[in-house]
mmCIF file of C-alpha atoms in Angstrom:
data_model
loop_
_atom_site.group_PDB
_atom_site.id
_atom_site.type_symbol
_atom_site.label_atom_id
_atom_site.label_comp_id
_atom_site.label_asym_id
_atom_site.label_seq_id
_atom_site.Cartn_x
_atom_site.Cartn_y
_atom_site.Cartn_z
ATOM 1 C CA UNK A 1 -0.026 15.590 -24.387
ATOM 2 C CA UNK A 2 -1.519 14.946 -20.626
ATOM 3 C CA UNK A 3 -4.819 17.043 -20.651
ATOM 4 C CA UNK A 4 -5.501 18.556 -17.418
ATOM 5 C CA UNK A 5 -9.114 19.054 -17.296
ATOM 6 C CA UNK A 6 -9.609 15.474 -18.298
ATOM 7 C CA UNK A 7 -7.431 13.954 -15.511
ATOM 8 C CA UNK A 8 -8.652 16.545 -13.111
ATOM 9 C CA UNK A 9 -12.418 15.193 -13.540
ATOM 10 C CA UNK A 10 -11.655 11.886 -13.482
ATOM 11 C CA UNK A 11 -9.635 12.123 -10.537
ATOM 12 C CA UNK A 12 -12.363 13.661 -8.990
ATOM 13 C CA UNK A 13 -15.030 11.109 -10.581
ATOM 14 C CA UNK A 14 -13.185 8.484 -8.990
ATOM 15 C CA UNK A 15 -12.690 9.469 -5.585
ATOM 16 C CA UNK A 16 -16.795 10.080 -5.181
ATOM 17 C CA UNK A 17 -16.736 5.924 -6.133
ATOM 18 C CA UNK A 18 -16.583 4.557 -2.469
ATOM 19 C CA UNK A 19 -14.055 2.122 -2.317
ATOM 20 C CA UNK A 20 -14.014 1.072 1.339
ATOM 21 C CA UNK A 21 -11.484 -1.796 1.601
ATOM 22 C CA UNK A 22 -13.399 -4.888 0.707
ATOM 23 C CA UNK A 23 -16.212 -2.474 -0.867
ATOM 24 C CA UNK A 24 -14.207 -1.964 -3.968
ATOM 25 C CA UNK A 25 -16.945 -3.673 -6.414
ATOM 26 C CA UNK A 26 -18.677 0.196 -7.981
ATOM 27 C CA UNK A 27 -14.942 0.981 -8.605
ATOM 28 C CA UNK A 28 -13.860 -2.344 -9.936
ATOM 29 C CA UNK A 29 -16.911 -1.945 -12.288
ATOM 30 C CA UNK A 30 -16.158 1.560 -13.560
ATOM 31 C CA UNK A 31 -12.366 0.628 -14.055
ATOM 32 C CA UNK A 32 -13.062 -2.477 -15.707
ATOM 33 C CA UNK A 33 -15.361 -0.787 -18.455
ATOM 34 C CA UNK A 34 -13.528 2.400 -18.671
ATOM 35 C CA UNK A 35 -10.181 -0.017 -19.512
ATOM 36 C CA UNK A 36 -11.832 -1.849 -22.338
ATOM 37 C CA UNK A 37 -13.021 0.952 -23.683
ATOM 38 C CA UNK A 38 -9.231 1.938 -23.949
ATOM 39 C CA UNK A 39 -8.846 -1.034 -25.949
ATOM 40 C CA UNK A 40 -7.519 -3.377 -23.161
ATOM 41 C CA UNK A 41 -8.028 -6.945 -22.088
ATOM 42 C CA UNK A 42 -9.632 -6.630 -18.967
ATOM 43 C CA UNK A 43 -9.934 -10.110 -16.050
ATOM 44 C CA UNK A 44 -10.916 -10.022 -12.771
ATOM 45 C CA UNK A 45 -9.257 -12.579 -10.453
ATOM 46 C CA UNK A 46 -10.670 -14.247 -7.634
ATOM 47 C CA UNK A 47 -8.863 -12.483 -4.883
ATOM 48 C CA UNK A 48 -12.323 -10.897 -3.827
ATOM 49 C CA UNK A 49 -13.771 -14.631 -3.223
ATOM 50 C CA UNK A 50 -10.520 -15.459 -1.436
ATOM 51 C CA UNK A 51 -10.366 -12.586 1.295
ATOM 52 C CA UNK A 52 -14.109 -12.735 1.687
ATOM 53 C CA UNK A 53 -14.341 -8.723 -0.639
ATOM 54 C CA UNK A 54 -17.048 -7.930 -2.937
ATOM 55 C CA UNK A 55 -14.713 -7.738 -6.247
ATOM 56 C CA UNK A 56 -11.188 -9.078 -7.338
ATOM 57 C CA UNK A 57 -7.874 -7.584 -8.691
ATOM 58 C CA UNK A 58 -8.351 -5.755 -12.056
ATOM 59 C CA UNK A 59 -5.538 -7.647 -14.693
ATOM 60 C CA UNK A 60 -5.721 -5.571 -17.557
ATOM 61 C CA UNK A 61 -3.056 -5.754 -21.256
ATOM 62 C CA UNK A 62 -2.697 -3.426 -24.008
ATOM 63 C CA UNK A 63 -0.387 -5.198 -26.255
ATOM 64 C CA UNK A 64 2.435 -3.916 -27.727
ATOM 65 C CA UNK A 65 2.700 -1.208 -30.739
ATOM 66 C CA UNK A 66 6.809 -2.189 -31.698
ATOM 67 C CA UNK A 67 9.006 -4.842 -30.210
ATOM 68 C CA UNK A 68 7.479 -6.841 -26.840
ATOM 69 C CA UNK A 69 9.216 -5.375 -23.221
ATOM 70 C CA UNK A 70 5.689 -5.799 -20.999
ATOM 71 C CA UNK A 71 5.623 -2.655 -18.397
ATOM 72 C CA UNK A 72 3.787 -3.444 -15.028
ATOM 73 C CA UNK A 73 1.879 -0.333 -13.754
ATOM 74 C CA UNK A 74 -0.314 -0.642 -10.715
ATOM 75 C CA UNK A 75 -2.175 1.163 -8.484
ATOM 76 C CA UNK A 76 -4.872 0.425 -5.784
ATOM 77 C CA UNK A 77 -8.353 0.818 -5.537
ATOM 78 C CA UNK A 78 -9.384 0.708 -2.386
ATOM 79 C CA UNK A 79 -9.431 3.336 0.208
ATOM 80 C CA UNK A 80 -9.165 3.582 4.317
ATOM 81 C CA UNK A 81 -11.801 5.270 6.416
ATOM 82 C CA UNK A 82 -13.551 8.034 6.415
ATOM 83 C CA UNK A 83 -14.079 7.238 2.821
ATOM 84 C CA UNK A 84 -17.806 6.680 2.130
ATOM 85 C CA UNK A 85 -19.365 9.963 0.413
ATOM 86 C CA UNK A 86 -16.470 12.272 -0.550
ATOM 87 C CA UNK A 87 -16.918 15.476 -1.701
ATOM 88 C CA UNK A 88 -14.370 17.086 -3.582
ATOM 89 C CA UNK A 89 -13.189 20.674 -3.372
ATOM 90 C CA UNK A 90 -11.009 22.345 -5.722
ATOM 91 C CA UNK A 91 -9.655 25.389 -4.615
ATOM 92 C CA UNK A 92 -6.988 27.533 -5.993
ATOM 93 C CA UNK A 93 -5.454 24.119 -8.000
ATOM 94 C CA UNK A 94 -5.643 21.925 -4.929
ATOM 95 C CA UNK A 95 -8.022 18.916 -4.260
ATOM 96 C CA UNK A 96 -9.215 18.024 -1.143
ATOM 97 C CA UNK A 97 -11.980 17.008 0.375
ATOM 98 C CA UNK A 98 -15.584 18.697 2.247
ATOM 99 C CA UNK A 99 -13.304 17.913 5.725
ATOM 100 C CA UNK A 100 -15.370 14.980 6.674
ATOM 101 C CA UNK A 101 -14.075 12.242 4.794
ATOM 102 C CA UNK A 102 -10.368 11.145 3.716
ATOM 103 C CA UNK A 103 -9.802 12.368 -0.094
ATOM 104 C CA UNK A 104 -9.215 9.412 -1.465
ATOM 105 C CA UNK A 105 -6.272 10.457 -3.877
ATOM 106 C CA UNK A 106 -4.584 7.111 -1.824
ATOM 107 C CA UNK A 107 -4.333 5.370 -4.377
ATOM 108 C CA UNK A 108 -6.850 7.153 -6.766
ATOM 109 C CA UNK A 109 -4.119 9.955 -7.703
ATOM 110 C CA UNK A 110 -2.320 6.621 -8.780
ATOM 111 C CA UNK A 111 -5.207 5.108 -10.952
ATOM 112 C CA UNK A 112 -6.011 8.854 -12.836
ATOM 113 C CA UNK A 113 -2.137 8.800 -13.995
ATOM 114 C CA UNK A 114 -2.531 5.254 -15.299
ATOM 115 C CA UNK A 115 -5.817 5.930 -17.250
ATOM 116 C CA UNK A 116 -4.418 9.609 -18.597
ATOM 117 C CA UNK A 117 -1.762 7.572 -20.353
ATOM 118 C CA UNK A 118 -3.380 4.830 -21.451
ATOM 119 C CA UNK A 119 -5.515 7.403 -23.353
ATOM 120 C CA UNK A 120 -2.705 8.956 -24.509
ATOM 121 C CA UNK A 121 -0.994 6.074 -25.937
ATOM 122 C CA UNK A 122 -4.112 5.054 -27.329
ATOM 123 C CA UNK A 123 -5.237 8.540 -29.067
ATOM 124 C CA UNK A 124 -1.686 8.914 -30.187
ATOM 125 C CA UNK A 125 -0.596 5.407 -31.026
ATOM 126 C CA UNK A 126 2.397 5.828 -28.913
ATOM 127 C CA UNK A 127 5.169 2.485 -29.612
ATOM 128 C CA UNK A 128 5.374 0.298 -26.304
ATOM 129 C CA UNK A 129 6.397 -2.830 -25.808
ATOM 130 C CA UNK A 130 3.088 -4.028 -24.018
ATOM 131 C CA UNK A 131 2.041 -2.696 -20.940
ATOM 132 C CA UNK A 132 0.118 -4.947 -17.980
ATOM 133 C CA UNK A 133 -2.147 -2.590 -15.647
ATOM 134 C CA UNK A 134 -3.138 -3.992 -12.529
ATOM 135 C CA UNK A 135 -5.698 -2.295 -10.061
ATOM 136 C CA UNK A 136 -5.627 -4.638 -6.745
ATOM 137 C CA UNK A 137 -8.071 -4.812 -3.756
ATOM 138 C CA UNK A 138 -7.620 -4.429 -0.339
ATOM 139 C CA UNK A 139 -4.072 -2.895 -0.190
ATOM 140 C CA UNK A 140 -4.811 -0.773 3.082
ATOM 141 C CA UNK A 141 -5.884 -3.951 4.756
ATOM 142 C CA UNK A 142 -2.569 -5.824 4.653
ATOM 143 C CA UNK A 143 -1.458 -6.136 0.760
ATOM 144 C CA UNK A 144 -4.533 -8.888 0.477
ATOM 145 C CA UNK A 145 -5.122 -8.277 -3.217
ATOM 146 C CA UNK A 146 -1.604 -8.232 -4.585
ATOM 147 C CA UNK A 147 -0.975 -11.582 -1.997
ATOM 148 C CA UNK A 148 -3.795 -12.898 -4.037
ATOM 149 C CA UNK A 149 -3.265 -11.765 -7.537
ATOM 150 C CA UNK A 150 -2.998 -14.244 -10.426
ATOM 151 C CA UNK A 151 0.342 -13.853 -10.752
ATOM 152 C CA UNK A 152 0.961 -16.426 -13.940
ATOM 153 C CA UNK A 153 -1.646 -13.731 -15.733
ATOM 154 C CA UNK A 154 1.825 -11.158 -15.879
ATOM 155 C CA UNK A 155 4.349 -11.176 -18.147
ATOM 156 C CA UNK A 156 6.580 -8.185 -16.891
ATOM 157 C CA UNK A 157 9.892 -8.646 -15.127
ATOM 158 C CA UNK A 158 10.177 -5.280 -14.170
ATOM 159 C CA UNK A 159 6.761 -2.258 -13.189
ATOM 160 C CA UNK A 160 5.706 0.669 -11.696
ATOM 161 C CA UNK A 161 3.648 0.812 -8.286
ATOM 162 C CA UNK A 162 1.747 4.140 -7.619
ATOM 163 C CA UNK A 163 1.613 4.351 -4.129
ATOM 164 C CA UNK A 164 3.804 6.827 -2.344
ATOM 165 C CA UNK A 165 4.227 10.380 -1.279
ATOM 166 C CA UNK A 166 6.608 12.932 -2.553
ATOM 167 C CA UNK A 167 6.683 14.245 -5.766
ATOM 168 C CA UNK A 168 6.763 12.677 -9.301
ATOM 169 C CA UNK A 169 10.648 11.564 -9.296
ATOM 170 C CA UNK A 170 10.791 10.266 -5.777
ATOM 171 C CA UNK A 171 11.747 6.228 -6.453
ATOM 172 C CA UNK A 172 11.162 3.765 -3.613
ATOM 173 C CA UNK A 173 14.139 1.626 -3.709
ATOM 174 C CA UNK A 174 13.746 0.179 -0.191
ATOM 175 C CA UNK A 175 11.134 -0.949 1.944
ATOM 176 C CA UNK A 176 10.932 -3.250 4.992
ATOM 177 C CA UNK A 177 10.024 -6.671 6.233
ATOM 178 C CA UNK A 178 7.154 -6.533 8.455
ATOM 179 C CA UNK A 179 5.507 -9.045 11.342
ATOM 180 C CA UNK A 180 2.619 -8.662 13.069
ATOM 181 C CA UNK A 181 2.489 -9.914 16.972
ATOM 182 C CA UNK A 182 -0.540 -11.209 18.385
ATOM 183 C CA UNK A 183 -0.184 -12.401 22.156
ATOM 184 C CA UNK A 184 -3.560 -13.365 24.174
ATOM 185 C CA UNK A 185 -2.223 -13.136 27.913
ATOM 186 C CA UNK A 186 -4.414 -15.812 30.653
ATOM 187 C CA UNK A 187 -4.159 -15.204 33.981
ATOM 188 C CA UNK A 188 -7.006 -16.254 36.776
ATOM 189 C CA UNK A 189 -10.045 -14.382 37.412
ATOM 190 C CA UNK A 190 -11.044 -13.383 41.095
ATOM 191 C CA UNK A 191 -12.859 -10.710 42.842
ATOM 192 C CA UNK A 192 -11.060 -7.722 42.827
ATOM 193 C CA UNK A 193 -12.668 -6.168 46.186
ATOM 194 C CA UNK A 194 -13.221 -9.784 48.528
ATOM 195 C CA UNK A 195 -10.109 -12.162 47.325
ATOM 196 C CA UNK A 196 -8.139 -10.450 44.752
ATOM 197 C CA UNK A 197 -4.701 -12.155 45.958
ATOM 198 C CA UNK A 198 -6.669 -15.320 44.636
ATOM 199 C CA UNK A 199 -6.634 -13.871 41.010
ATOM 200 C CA UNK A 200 -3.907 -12.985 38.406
ATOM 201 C CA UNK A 201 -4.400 -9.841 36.538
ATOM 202 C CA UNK A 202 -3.538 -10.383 32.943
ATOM 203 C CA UNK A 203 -3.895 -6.772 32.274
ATOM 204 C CA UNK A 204 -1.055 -6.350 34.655
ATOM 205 C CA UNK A 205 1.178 -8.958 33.190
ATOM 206 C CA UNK A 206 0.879 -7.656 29.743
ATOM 207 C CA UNK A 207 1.558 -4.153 31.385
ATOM 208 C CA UNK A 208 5.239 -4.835 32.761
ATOM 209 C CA UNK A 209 5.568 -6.748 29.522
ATOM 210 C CA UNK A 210 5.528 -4.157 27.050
ATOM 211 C CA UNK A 211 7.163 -2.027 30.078
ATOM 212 C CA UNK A 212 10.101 -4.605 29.573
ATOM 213 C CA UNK A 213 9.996 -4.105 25.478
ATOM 214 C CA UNK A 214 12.132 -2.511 23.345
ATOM 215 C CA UNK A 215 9.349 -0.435 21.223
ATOM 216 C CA UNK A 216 9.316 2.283 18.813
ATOM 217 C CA UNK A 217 12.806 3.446 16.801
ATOM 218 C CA UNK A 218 14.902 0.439 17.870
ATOM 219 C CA UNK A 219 17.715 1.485 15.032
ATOM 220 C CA UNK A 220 17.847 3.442 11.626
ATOM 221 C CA UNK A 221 16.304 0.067 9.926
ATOM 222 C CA UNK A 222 13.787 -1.174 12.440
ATOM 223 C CA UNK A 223 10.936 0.287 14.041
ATOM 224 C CA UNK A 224 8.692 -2.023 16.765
ATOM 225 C CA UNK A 225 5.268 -1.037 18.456
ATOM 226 C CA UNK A 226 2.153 -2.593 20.574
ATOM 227 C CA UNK A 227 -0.877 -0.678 19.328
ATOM 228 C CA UNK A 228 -3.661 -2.421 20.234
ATOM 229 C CA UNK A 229 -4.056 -3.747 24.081
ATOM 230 C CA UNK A 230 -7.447 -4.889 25.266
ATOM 231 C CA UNK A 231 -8.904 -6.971 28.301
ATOM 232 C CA UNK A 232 -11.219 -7.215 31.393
ATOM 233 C CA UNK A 233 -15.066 -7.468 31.745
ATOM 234 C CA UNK A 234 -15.519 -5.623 35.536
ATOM 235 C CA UNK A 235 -14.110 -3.418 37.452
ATOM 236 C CA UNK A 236 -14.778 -5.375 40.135
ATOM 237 C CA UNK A 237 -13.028 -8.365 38.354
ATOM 238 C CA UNK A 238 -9.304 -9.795 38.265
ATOM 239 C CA UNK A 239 -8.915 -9.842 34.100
ATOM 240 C CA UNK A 240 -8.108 -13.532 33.837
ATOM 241 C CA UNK A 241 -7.029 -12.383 29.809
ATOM 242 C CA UNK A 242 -5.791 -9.520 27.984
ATOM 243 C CA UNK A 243 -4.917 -9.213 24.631
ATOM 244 C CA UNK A 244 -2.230 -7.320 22.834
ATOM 245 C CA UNK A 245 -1.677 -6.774 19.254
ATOM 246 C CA UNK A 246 1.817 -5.764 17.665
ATOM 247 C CA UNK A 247 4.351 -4.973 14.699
ATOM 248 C CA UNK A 248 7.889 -5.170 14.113
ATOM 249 C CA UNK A 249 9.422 -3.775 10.765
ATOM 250 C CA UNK A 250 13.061 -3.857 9.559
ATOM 251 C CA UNK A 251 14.927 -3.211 6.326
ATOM 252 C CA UNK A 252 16.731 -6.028 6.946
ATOM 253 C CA UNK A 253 14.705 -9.231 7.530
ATOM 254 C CA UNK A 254 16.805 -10.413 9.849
ATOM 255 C CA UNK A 255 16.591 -7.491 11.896
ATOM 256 C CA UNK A 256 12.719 -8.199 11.634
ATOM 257 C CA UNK A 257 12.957 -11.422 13.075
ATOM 258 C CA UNK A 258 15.623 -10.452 15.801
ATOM 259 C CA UNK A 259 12.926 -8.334 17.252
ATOM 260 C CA UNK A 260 10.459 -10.342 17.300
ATOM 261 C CA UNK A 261 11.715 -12.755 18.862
ATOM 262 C CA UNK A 262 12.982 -10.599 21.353
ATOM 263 C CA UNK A 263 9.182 -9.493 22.091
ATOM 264 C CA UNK A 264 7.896 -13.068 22.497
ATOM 265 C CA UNK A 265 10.629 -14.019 24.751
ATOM 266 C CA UNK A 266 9.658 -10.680 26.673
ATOM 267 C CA UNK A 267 5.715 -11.994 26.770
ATOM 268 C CA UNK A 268 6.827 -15.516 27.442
ATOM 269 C CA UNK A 269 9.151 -14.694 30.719
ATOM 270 C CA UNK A 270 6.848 -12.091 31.813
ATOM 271 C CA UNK A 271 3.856 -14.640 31.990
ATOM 272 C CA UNK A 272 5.807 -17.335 33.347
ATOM 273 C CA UNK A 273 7.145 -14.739 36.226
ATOM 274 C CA UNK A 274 3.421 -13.855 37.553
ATOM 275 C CA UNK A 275 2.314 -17.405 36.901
ATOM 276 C CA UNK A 276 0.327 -16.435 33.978
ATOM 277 C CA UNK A 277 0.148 -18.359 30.153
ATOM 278 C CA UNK A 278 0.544 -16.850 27.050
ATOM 279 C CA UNK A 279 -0.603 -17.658 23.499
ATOM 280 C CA UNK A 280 1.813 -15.834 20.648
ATOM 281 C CA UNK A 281 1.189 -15.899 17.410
ATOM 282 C CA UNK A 282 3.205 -13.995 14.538
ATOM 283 C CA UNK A 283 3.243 -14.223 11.010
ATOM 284 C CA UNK A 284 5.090 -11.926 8.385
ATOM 285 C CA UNK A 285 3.413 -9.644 6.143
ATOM 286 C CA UNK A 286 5.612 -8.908 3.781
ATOM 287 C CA UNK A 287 9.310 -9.088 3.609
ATOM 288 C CA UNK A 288 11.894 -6.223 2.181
ATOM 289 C CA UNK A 289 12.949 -5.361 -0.739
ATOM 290 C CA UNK A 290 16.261 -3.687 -2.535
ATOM 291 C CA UNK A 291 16.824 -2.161 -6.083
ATOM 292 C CA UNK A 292 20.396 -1.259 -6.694
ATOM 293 C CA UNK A 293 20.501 2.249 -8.700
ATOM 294 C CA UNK A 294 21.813 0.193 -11.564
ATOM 295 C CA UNK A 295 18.801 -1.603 -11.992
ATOM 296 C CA UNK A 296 16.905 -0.983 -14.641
ATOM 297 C CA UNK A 297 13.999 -0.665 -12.935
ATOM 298 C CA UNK A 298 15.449 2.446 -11.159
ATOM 299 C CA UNK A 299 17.269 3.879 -13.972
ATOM 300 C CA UNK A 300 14.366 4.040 -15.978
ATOM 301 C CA UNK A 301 12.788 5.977 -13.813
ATOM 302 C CA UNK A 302 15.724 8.016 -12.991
ATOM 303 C CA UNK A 303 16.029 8.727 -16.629
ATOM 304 C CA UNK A 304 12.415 9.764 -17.110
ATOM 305 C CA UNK A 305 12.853 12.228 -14.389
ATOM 306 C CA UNK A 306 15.586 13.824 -15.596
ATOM 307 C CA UNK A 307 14.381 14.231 -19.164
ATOM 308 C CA UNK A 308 11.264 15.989 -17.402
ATOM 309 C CA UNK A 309 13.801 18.327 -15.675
ATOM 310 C CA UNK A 310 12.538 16.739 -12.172
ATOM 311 C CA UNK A 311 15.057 15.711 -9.196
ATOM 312 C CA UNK A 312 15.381 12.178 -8.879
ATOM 313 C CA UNK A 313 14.973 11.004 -5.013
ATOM 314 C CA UNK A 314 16.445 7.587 -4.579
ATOM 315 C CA UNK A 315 14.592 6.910 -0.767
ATOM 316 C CA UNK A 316 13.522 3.685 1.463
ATOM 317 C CA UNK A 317 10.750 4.011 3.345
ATOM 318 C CA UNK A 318 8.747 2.319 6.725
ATOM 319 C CA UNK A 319 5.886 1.507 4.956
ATOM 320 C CA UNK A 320 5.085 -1.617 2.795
ATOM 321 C CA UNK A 321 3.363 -1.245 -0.133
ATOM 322 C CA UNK A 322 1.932 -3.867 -3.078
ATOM 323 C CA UNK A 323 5.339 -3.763 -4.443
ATOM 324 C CA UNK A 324 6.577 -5.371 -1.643
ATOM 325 C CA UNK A 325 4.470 -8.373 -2.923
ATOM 326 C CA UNK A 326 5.189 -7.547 -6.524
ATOM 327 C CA UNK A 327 9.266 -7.757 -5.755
ATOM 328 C CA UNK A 328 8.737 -11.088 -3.615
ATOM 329 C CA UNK A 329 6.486 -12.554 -6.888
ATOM 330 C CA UNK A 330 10.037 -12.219 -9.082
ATOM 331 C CA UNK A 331 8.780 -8.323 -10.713
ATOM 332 C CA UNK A 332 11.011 -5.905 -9.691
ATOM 333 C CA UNK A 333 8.735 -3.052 -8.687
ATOM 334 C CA UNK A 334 9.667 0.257 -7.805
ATOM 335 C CA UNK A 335 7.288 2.512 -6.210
ATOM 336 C CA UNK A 336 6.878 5.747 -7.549
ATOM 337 C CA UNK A 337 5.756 9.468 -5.049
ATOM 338 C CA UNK A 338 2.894 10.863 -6.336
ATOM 339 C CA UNK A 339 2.594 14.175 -4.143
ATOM 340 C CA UNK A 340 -0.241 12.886 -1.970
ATOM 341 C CA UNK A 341 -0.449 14.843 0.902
ATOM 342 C CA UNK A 342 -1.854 14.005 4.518
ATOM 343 C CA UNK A 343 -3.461 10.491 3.312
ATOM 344 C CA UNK A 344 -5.590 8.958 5.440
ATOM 345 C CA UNK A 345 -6.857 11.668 7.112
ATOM 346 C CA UNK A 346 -9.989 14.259 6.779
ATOM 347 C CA UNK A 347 -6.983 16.771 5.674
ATOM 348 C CA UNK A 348 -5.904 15.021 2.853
ATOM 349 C CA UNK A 349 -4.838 16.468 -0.438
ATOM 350 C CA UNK A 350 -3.312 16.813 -3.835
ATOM 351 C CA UNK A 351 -2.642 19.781 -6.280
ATOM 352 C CA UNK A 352 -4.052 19.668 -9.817
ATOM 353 C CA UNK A 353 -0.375 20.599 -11.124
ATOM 354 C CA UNK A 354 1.121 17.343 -9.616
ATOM 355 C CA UNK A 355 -1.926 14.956 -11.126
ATOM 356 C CA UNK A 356 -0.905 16.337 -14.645
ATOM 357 C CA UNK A 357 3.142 15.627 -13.135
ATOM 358 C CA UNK A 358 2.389 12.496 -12.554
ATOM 359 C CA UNK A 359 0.518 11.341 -15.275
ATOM 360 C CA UNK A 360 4.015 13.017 -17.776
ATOM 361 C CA UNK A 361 6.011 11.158 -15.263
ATOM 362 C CA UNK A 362 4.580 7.538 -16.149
ATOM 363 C CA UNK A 363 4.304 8.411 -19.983
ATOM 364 C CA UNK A 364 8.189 9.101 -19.809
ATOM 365 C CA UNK A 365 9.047 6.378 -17.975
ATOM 366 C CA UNK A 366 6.746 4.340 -20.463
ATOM 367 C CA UNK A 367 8.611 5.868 -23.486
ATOM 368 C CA UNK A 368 12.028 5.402 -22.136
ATOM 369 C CA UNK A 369 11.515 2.223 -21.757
ATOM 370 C CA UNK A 370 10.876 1.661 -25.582
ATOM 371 C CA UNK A 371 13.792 3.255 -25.969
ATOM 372 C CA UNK A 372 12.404 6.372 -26.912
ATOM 373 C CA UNK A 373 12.400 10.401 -27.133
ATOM 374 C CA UNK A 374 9.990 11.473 -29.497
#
């Protein structure tokens, strides 16, 4: 029933609508009209307003054709960049872009699926039991549009994020806790060629700080990094501050937390050593979540797959993802792969054959849910 020439142009309609993180309001506009043509009830939050975007979270309903079990789908419309101007290429069933901008199928492969059904269960009058579609903003940008989603709007106890690689049947089951470290280092500005003894370089302190850290794969749960370091205004000055900018994730949120706290005690003896202040600030992002196979959130899924005759992968994963919010909100979320390839970079892709998998994927997961095989 999924038509592939119809999701294949609309995938590749939507991924020429920039969507720039905090841009998203051409997309939101399209997606909005394109869902009540479907039939749904369409409302736009005021996450937009709230994390200073041009457009809100998408809340959409398409109530229920049999008995009421509300489904949760979601997917993301914004995109990283390079993601202004895309240009499409299909060639020899793959999509990808001119090579100058991302592809955009992060998270627009996610939205096509979504919209192939709903036209489906529309068109064919399907049974559900309700289905809530939710489109969020600024999802590359720290999960700001699910953290500010209406949540009393949703009904669902259980839904479907679209948001991950590997192919239709891979099931996110796990995913981590993550903080973010922000440290501003001050130490005491002097010349660096007449009285540099006078000075204290803060570039140097926060140098045999993270020289002292514990960074990268710290065990098979928790990764930690410092990716952003900047400071100084000379050459010919002592830096009197340097800032540093950091992460720690974890499976386990404890594990999170261990880590960094280990890292600010690191920054915090370091400064004090070379007579130097620091200012730390963390916060967490999002915290971990974790599905037991027995849920039914996962054996749903598991199900669908297997009717399909694909291989259900039960992973965890690094990465957060909106249903990282979704699961903290009290909706158990899985999130599903969706054969994206090379996101977020001018190599991206995604084969024609695995938007028409995905979009059968969803509609079986949908109709197992009702308790159905027709």
């Amino acid at each position: 029933m999924i038509n592939q020439d119809r999701i294949l142009a609309e995938f590749l309609e939507l991924v020429q609508v920039d969507s720039v993180s905090g841009r998203e309001r051409a997309l939101a506009d399209l997606l909005a009209a394109r869902l009540r043509g479907l039939g749904l009830d369409v409302y736009e939050d005021r996450a937009g307003a709230e994390t200073g975007g041009e457009a809100g979270n998408l809340i959409a309903t398409l109530p229920a054709r049999g008995p009421e079990r509300p489904l949760l789908l979601a997917a993301h419309m914004d995109t990283v960049e390079p993601g202004r101007g895309v240009r499409p290429v299909v060639e020899n069933g793959v999509v990808r872009s001119a090579g100058d901008t991302i592809l955009g199928g992060d998270d627009k492969a996610g939205i096509a699926a979504i919209l192939e059904v709903l036209r489906v269960i529309t068109e064919q009058q399907l049974a559900h039991g309700g289905l809530e579609v939710v489109f969020t903003i600024g999802e590359e940008i720290g999960l700001l549009g699910a953290k500010h989603l209406d949540h009393t709007r949703l009904r669902s106890s259980i839904g479907y994020v679209l948001d991950c690689d590997g192919p239709a049947g891979t099931i996110v089951v796990q995913a981590p806790t993550q903080d973010k470290i922000e440290a501003v280092i001050r130490g005491r500005a002097a010349h660096a060629g007449i009285n540099p003894e006078d000075g204290i370089n803060a570039i140097a302190v926060a140098a045999h700080a993270v020289a002292r850290m514990s960074l990268g794969r710290i065990d098979d749960e928790t990764t930690a990094n410092i990716g952003v370091i900047s400071g100084g205004k000379a050459i010919n000055v002592v830096p009197d501050s340097c800032r540093l900018e950091g992460e720690t994730r974890s499976l386990d949120g404890s594990k999170c937390r261990a880590q960094t706290a280990a890292m600010v005690e690191v920054l915090e003896t370091t400064a004090a050593q070379f007579g130097a202040r620091v200012e730390v600030t963390t916060r967490t992002l999002y915290h971990e979540f974790k599905l037991a196979e027995s849920h039914p959130a996962v054996a749903l899924a598991r199900r669908a797959a297997e009717n399909l005759g694909l291989v259900p992968r039960l992973v965890k994963t690094g990465g957060g993802s909106d249903a990282n919010i979704f699961n903290s909100r009290g909706i158990t979320c899985v999130n599903l792969g969706i054969a994206m390839q090379k996101v977020h970079t001018t190599e991206e892709f995604i084969r024609v054959e695995d938007l028409v998998t995905n979009a059968r994927y969803l509609l079986e997961i949908i109709r197992v849910a009702n308790g159905s095989n027709q």
